[in-house]
């Protein structure tokens, strides 16, 4: 695989931590270059780790050429809650990282790109229930605006330069290998850590806020699947809707109480409530199912049991 190496940008983050492990297992650790500004949680977690700033285009290009990279998974981003506090920095990171990577593909230095979009592309004017693939997109968060602009860029680079960039509109992700950071859906990960430590949890969203969510293993499978699907079967070149489960903080608390009956959640909504209120309750992912056979495996019950099983280990 000398000329077919993969570069993961943002490998120490929530998705990157899990994705790198899967890519290393499938393609061999020697073929995966993990990169981030921060080191991985565990020392020697990856065979190849480099410190890399995706905004430094010169060094990025040099590294990609030196390592014979053919595919990039671009995961570095500022998520919804953090982005509201750092508008310009988030715009710069979310947009310029994508432009830098798309340019490498336009110049044929790399062959394929994965870039995650988000349910944040939807806004208060989008239908709330079973939100369709093609609908009104008026995001109200700066993060949603960067994701929508990113989707348009992906489609433009595909139509104009035949750049093979593939994307998913990810919901809130729940995994045990790392904490989320800076998102509106982060409560659904944090809450497990509090329950395990026998601490009560104060949720920053109201108890009835329903949001689309997904267990990390499902998300990784979706990413691997869309990246290995034949090019002609990828019909959507903005970003695919994908969906797994939808639940409220109260429903998650109820599930957790099956394992920790004395666990309690207080609800103290903050500025993140407004972001959550602008997002869909549930997502219609028919196109992903038809085009590349997507199907989620983890229900709320199953993901809760997996979280406790793995976190207590
Ligand atoms: C966030 O909460 O910002 C992310 C997302 C849904 O894209 N988890």
CSV table of N, CA and C in Angstrom, one decimal, residues 165-262:
chain,number,residue,atom,x,y,z
A,165,UNK,N,-14.9,13.6,-2.9
A,165,UNK,CA,-15.1,13.9,-1.5
A,165,UNK,C,-16.5,13.4,-1.1
A,166,UNK,N,-16.4,12.7,0.1
A,166,UNK,CA,-17.7,12.0,0.6
A,166,UNK,C,-18.0,12.5,2.0
A,167,UNK,N,-19.3,12.6,2.3
A,167,UNK,CA,-19.6,13.3,3.5
A,167,UNK,C,-20.9,12.8,4.1
A,168,UNK,N,-21.0,12.8,5.5
A,168,UNK,CA,-22.2,12.4,6.2
A,168,UNK,C,-22.6,13.5,7.1
A,169,UNK,N,-23.9,13.7,7.3
A,169,UNK,CA,-24.5,14.7,8.2
A,169,UNK,C,-24.6,14.0,9.6
A,170,UNK,N,-23.5,14.0,10.4
A,170,UNK,CA,-23.5,13.2,11.6
A,170,UNK,C,-24.4,13.9,12.7
A,171,UNK,N,-25.1,13.0,13.5
A,171,UNK,CA,-25.9,13.5,14.6
A,171,UNK,C,-24.9,13.5,15.8
A,172,UNK,N,-25.5,13.7,17.0
A,172,UNK,CA,-24.6,13.6,18.3
A,172,UNK,C,-24.1,12.2,18.4
A,173,UNK,N,-22.8,12.1,18.7
A,173,UNK,CA,-22.1,10.8,18.8
A,173,UNK,C,-21.8,10.5,20.2
A,174,UNK,N,-22.0,9.2,20.5
A,174,UNK,CA,-21.8,8.7,21.9
A,174,UNK,C,-20.8,7.6,21.9
A,175,UNK,N,-19.6,7.8,22.4
A,175,UNK,CA,-18.6,6.7,22.4
A,175,UNK,C,-17.9,6.7,23.8
A,176,UNK,N,-17.2,5.7,24.1
A,176,UNK,CA,-16.5,5.6,25.4
A,176,UNK,C,-15.0,5.8,25.4
A,177,UNK,N,-14.4,5.8,24.2
A,177,UNK,CA,-13.0,5.9,24.1
A,177,UNK,C,-12.5,7.3,24.4
A,178,UNK,N,-13.4,8.3,24.1
A,178,UNK,CA,-13.0,9.7,24.4
A,178,UNK,C,-14.2,10.6,24.7
A,179,UNK,N,-14.0,11.6,25.5
A,179,UNK,CA,-15.1,12.6,25.7
A,179,UNK,C,-15.3,13.4,24.5
A,180,UNK,N,-16.5,13.9,24.3
A,180,UNK,CA,-16.8,14.8,23.2
A,180,UNK,C,-16.2,16.2,23.6
A,181,UNK,N,-16.2,17.2,22.8
A,181,UNK,CA,-15.6,18.5,23.2
A,181,UNK,C,-16.2,19.6,22.4
A,182,UNK,N,-17.0,20.5,23.1
A,182,UNK,CA,-17.4,21.7,22.5
A,182,UNK,C,-18.7,21.6,21.7
A,183,UNK,N,-19.4,20.5,21.8
A,183,UNK,CA,-20.7,20.3,21.1
A,183,UNK,C,-21.9,20.5,21.9
A,184,UNK,N,-23.1,20.6,21.3
A,184,UNK,CA,-24.4,20.7,22.0
A,184,UNK,C,-24.9,19.4,22.4
A,185,UNK,N,-24.4,18.3,21.8
A,185,UNK,CA,-24.9,17.0,22.2
A,185,UNK,C,-23.9,16.3,23.2
A,186,UNK,N,-22.9,17.0,23.7
A,186,UNK,CA,-21.9,16.4,24.6
A,186,UNK,C,-22.5,15.9,25.9
A,187,UNK,N,-23.7,16.4,26.3
A,187,UNK,CA,-24.2,15.9,27.6
A,187,UNK,C,-24.4,14.4,27.6
A,188,UNK,N,-24.7,13.9,26.4
A,188,UNK,CA,-25.1,12.4,26.2
A,188,UNK,C,-23.8,11.5,26.4
A,189,UNK,N,-22.6,12.1,26.4
A,189,UNK,CA,-21.4,11.4,26.7
A,189,UNK,C,-21.0,11.6,28.2
A,190,UNK,N,-21.0,12.9,28.6
A,190,UNK,CA,-20.6,13.3,30.0
A,190,UNK,C,-21.4,12.5,31.0
A,191,UNK,N,-22.7,12.4,30.8
A,191,UNK,CA,-23.6,11.9,31.8
A,191,UNK,C,-23.2,10.4,32.2
A,192,UNK,N,-22.6,9.7,31.3
A,192,UNK,CA,-22.2,8.3,31.7
A,192,UNK,C,-21.0,8.3,32.7
A,193,UNK,N,-20.1,9.3,32.5
A,193,UNK,CA,-19.0,9.4,33.4
A,193,UNK,C,-19.5,9.8,34.8
A,194,UNK,N,-20.5,10.7,34.9
A,194,UNK,CA,-21.0,11.1,36.2
A,194,UNK,C,-21.7,9.9,36.9
A,195,UNK,N,-22.5,9.2,36.1
A,195,UNK,CA,-23.2,8.0,36.7
A,195,UNK,C,-22.3,7.0,37.3
A,196,UNK,N,-21.2,6.7,36.5
A,196,UNK,CA,-20.2,5.7,37.0
A,196,UNK,C,-19.5,6.1,38.2
A,197,UNK,N,-19.4,7.4,38.4
A,197,UNK,CA,-18.7,7.9,39.6
A,197,UNK,C,-19.7,8.2,40.7
A,198,UNK,N,-20.9,7.7,40.6
A,198,UNK,CA,-22.0,7.9,41.6
A,198,UNK,C,-22.2,9.4,41.9
A,199,UNK,N,-22.0,10.3,40.9
A,199,UNK,CA,-22.3,11.7,41.0
A,199,UNK,C,-23.6,12.0,40.3
A,200,UNK,N,-24.3,13.0,40.8
A,200,UNK,CA,-25.5,13.5,40.1
A,200,UNK,C,-24.9,14.4,38.9
A,201,UNK,N,-25.8,14.6,37.9
A,201,UNK,CA,-25.3,15.3,36.7
A,201,UNK,C,-26.3,16.5,36.5
A,202,UNK,N,-25.7,17.6,36.1
A,202,UNK,CA,-26.5,18.8,35.8
A,202,UNK,C,-26.4,18.9,34.3
A,203,UNK,N,-27.6,18.8,33.6
A,203,UNK,CA,-27.7,18.8,32.2
A,203,UNK,C,-27.9,20.2,31.6
A,204,UNK,N,-27.1,20.6,30.6
A,204,UNK,CA,-27.3,21.9,30.1
A,204,UNK,C,-28.4,22.1,29.1
A,205,UNK,N,-29.1,21.0,28.8
A,205,UNK,CA,-30.3,21.1,28.0
A,205,UNK,C,-31.5,20.7,28.8
A,206,UNK,N,-32.7,21.1,28.4
A,206,UNK,CA,-33.9,20.8,29.1
A,206,UNK,C,-34.3,19.3,29.0
A,207,UNK,N,-35.0,18.8,29.9
A,207,UNK,CA,-35.3,17.4,29.9
A,207,UNK,C,-36.0,16.8,28.7
A,208,UNK,N,-36.8,17.7,28.0
A,208,UNK,CA,-37.6,17.2,26.9
A,208,UNK,C,-37.0,17.5,25.5
A,209,UNK,N,-35.7,17.9,25.5
A,209,UNK,CA,-35.0,18.3,24.3
A,209,UNK,C,-34.7,17.0,23.5
A,210,UNK,N,-35.4,16.7,22.5
A,210,UNK,CA,-35.1,15.5,21.7
A,210,UNK,C,-34.2,15.8,20.6
A,211,UNK,N,-33.1,15.0,20.4
A,211,UNK,CA,-32.1,15.2,19.4
A,211,UNK,C,-31.7,13.9,18.7
A,212,UNK,N,-31.3,13.9,17.5
A,212,UNK,CA,-30.8,12.7,16.8
A,212,UNK,C,-29.4,12.3,17.3
A,213,UNK,N,-29.2,11.1,17.7
A,213,UNK,CA,-27.9,10.6,18.3
A,213,UNK,C,-27.5,9.3,17.6
A,214,UNK,N,-26.2,8.9,17.9
A,214,UNK,CA,-25.7,7.7,17.3
A,214,UNK,C,-24.6,7.1,18.1
A,215,UNK,N,-24.5,5.8,18.3
A,215,UNK,CA,-23.4,5.2,19.0
A,215,UNK,C,-22.2,5.3,18.1
A,216,UNK,N,-21.0,5.4,18.7
A,216,UNK,CA,-19.8,5.6,17.9
A,216,UNK,C,-19.5,4.5,16.9
A,217,UNK,N,-19.8,3.3,17.3
A,217,UNK,CA,-19.5,2.1,16.4
A,217,UNK,C,-20.3,2.2,15.1
A,218,UNK,N,-21.6,2.7,15.2
A,218,UNK,CA,-22.4,2.9,14.0
A,218,UNK,C,-21.8,4.0,13.1
A,219,UNK,N,-21.3,5.1,13.8
A,219,UNK,CA,-20.8,6.2,13.0
A,219,UNK,C,-19.5,5.7,12.3
A,220,UNK,N,-18.7,5.0,12.9
A,220,UNK,CA,-17.4,4.5,12.3
A,220,UNK,C,-17.8,3.6,11.1
A,221,UNK,N,-18.8,2.7,11.3
A,221,UNK,CA,-19.1,1.8,10.3
A,221,UNK,C,-19.7,2.6,9.0
A,222,UNK,N,-20.4,3.7,9.3
A,222,UNK,CA,-21.0,4.5,8.2
A,222,UNK,C,-19.8,5.2,7.5
A,223,UNK,N,-18.8,5.7,8.2
A,223,UNK,CA,-17.7,6.4,7.5
A,223,UNK,C,-16.9,5.4,6.7
A,224,UNK,N,-16.6,4.2,7.2
A,224,UNK,CA,-15.9,3.2,6.5
A,224,UNK,C,-16.7,2.7,5.3
A,225,UNK,N,-18.0,2.6,5.4
A,225,UNK,CA,-18.8,2.1,4.3
A,225,UNK,C,-18.9,3.1,3.2
A,226,UNK,N,-19.1,4.4,3.5
A,226,UNK,CA,-19.3,5.4,2.5
A,226,UNK,C,-17.9,5.6,1.7
A,227,UNK,N,-16.8,5.4,2.4
A,227,UNK,CA,-15.5,5.6,1.8
A,227,UNK,C,-15.1,4.4,0.9
A,228,UNK,N,-15.7,3.2,1.1
A,228,UNK,CA,-15.4,2.1,0.3
A,228,UNK,C,-16.5,1.7,-0.7
A,229,UNK,N,-17.5,2.5,-0.8
A,229,UNK,CA,-18.6,2.3,-1.8
A,229,UNK,C,-18.0,2.8,-3.2
A,230,UNK,N,-18.5,2.1,-4.2
A,230,UNK,CA,-18.1,2.4,-5.6
A,230,UNK,C,-18.5,3.9,-5.9
A,231,UNK,N,-17.6,4.6,-6.6
A,231,UNK,CA,-17.8,6.0,-6.8
A,231,UNK,C,-19.1,6.3,-7.4
A,232,UNK,N,-19.5,5.5,-8.4
A,232,UNK,CA,-20.8,5.8,-9.1
A,232,UNK,C,-22.0,5.6,-8.2
A,233,UNK,N,-21.9,4.9,-7.1
A,233,UNK,CA,-23.0,4.8,-6.2
A,233,UNK,C,-23.2,5.9,-5.2
A,234,UNK,N,-22.2,6.8,-5.1
A,234,UNK,CA,-22.3,8.0,-4.3
A,234,UNK,C,-23.0,9.1,-5.1
A,235,UNK,N,-24.3,9.2,-4.9
A,235,UNK,CA,-25.2,10.1,-5.7
A,235,UNK,C,-25.3,11.5,-5.1
A,236,UNK,N,-25.0,11.5,-3.8
A,236,UNK,CA,-25.2,12.8,-3.1
A,236,UNK,C,-23.8,13.4,-2.8
A,237,UNK,N,-23.5,14.5,-3.4
A,237,UNK,CA,-22.1,15.0,-3.2
A,237,UNK,C,-22.1,16.3,-2.3
A,238,UNK,N,-23.2,16.6,-1.7
A,238,UNK,CA,-23.2,17.6,-0.6
A,238,UNK,C,-22.8,16.7,0.6
A,239,UNK,N,-23.8,16.1,1.3
A,239,UNK,CA,-23.6,15.2,2.4
A,239,UNK,C,-24.8,14.4,2.7
A,240,UNK,N,-24.7,13.1,3.1
A,240,UNK,CA,-25.8,12.3,3.3
A,240,UNK,C,-26.4,12.4,4.7
A,241,UNK,N,-27.7,12.5,4.8
A,241,UNK,CA,-28.4,12.3,6.1
A,241,UNK,C,-28.2,10.9,6.5
A,242,UNK,N,-27.8,10.7,7.8
A,242,UNK,CA,-27.8,9.3,8.4
A,242,UNK,C,-28.4,9.4,9.8
A,243,UNK,N,-29.1,8.3,10.2
A,243,UNK,CA,-29.8,8.4,11.5
A,243,UNK,C,-29.7,7.1,12.2
A,244,UNK,N,-29.8,7.1,13.5
A,244,UNK,CA,-29.8,5.9,14.3
A,244,UNK,C,-30.9,6.0,15.4
A,245,UNK,N,-30.8,6.8,16.4
A,245,UNK,CA,-31.8,6.9,17.5
A,245,UNK,C,-32.1,8.4,17.8
A,246,UNK,N,-33.2,8.7,18.4
A,246,UNK,CA,-33.5,10.0,18.9
A,246,UNK,C,-34.0,9.8,20.3
A,247,UNK,N,-33.5,10.7,21.2
A,247,UNK,CA,-34.0,10.6,22.6
A,247,UNK,C,-33.8,11.9,23.3
A,248,UNK,N,-34.4,12.1,24.5
A,248,UNK,CA,-34.3,13.3,25.3
A,248,UNK,C,-33.4,13.0,26.5
A,249,UNK,N,-32.9,14.0,27.1
A,249,UNK,CA,-32.1,13.8,28.3
A,249,UNK,C,-32.8,13.0,29.4
A,250,UNK,N,-34.1,13.2,29.5
A,250,UNK,CA,-34.9,12.5,30.5
A,250,UNK,C,-35.0,11.0,30.2
A,251,UNK,N,-35.1,10.7,28.9
A,251,UNK,CA,-35.2,9.3,28.5
A,251,UNK,C,-33.8,8.6,28.7
A,252,UNK,N,-32.7,9.3,28.5
A,252,UNK,CA,-31.4,8.8,28.7
A,252,UNK,C,-31.2,8.5,30.2
A,253,UNK,N,-31.7,9.5,31.0
A,253,UNK,CA,-31.6,9.3,32.5
A,253,UNK,C,-32.3,8.1,32.9
A,254,UNK,N,-33.5,7.8,32.3
A,254,UNK,CA,-34.3,6.6,32.7
A,254,UNK,C,-33.5,5.4,32.4
A,255,UNK,N,-32.9,5.3,31.2
A,255,UNK,CA,-32.0,4.2,30.9
A,255,UNK,C,-30.9,3.9,31.8
A,256,UNK,N,-30.2,5.0,32.2
A,256,UNK,CA,-29.1,5.0,33.1
A,256,UNK,C,-29.5,4.5,34.5
A,257,UNK,N,-30.7,4.9,34.9
A,257,UNK,CA,-31.2,4.4,36.2
A,257,UNK,C,-31.5,2.9,36.3
A,258,UNK,N,-31.5,2.3,35.2
A,258,UNK,CA,-31.6,0.8,35.2
A,258,UNK,C,-30.4,0.2,35.8
A,259,UNK,N,-29.2,0.9,35.5
A,259,UNK,CA,-27.9,0.4,36.1
A,259,UNK,C,-27.6,1.1,37.4
A,260,UNK,N,-28.0,2.4,37.5
A,260,UNK,CA,-27.7,3.2,38.7
A,260,UNK,C,-29.0,3.8,39.2
A,261,UNK,N,-29.8,3.0,40.0
A,261,UNK,CA,-31.1,3.5,40.4
A,261,UNK,C,-31.1,4.8,41.2
A,262,UNK,N,-30.0,5.1,41.9
A,262,UNK,CA,-29.9,6.4,42.7
A,262,UNK,C,-29.5,7.6,41.9
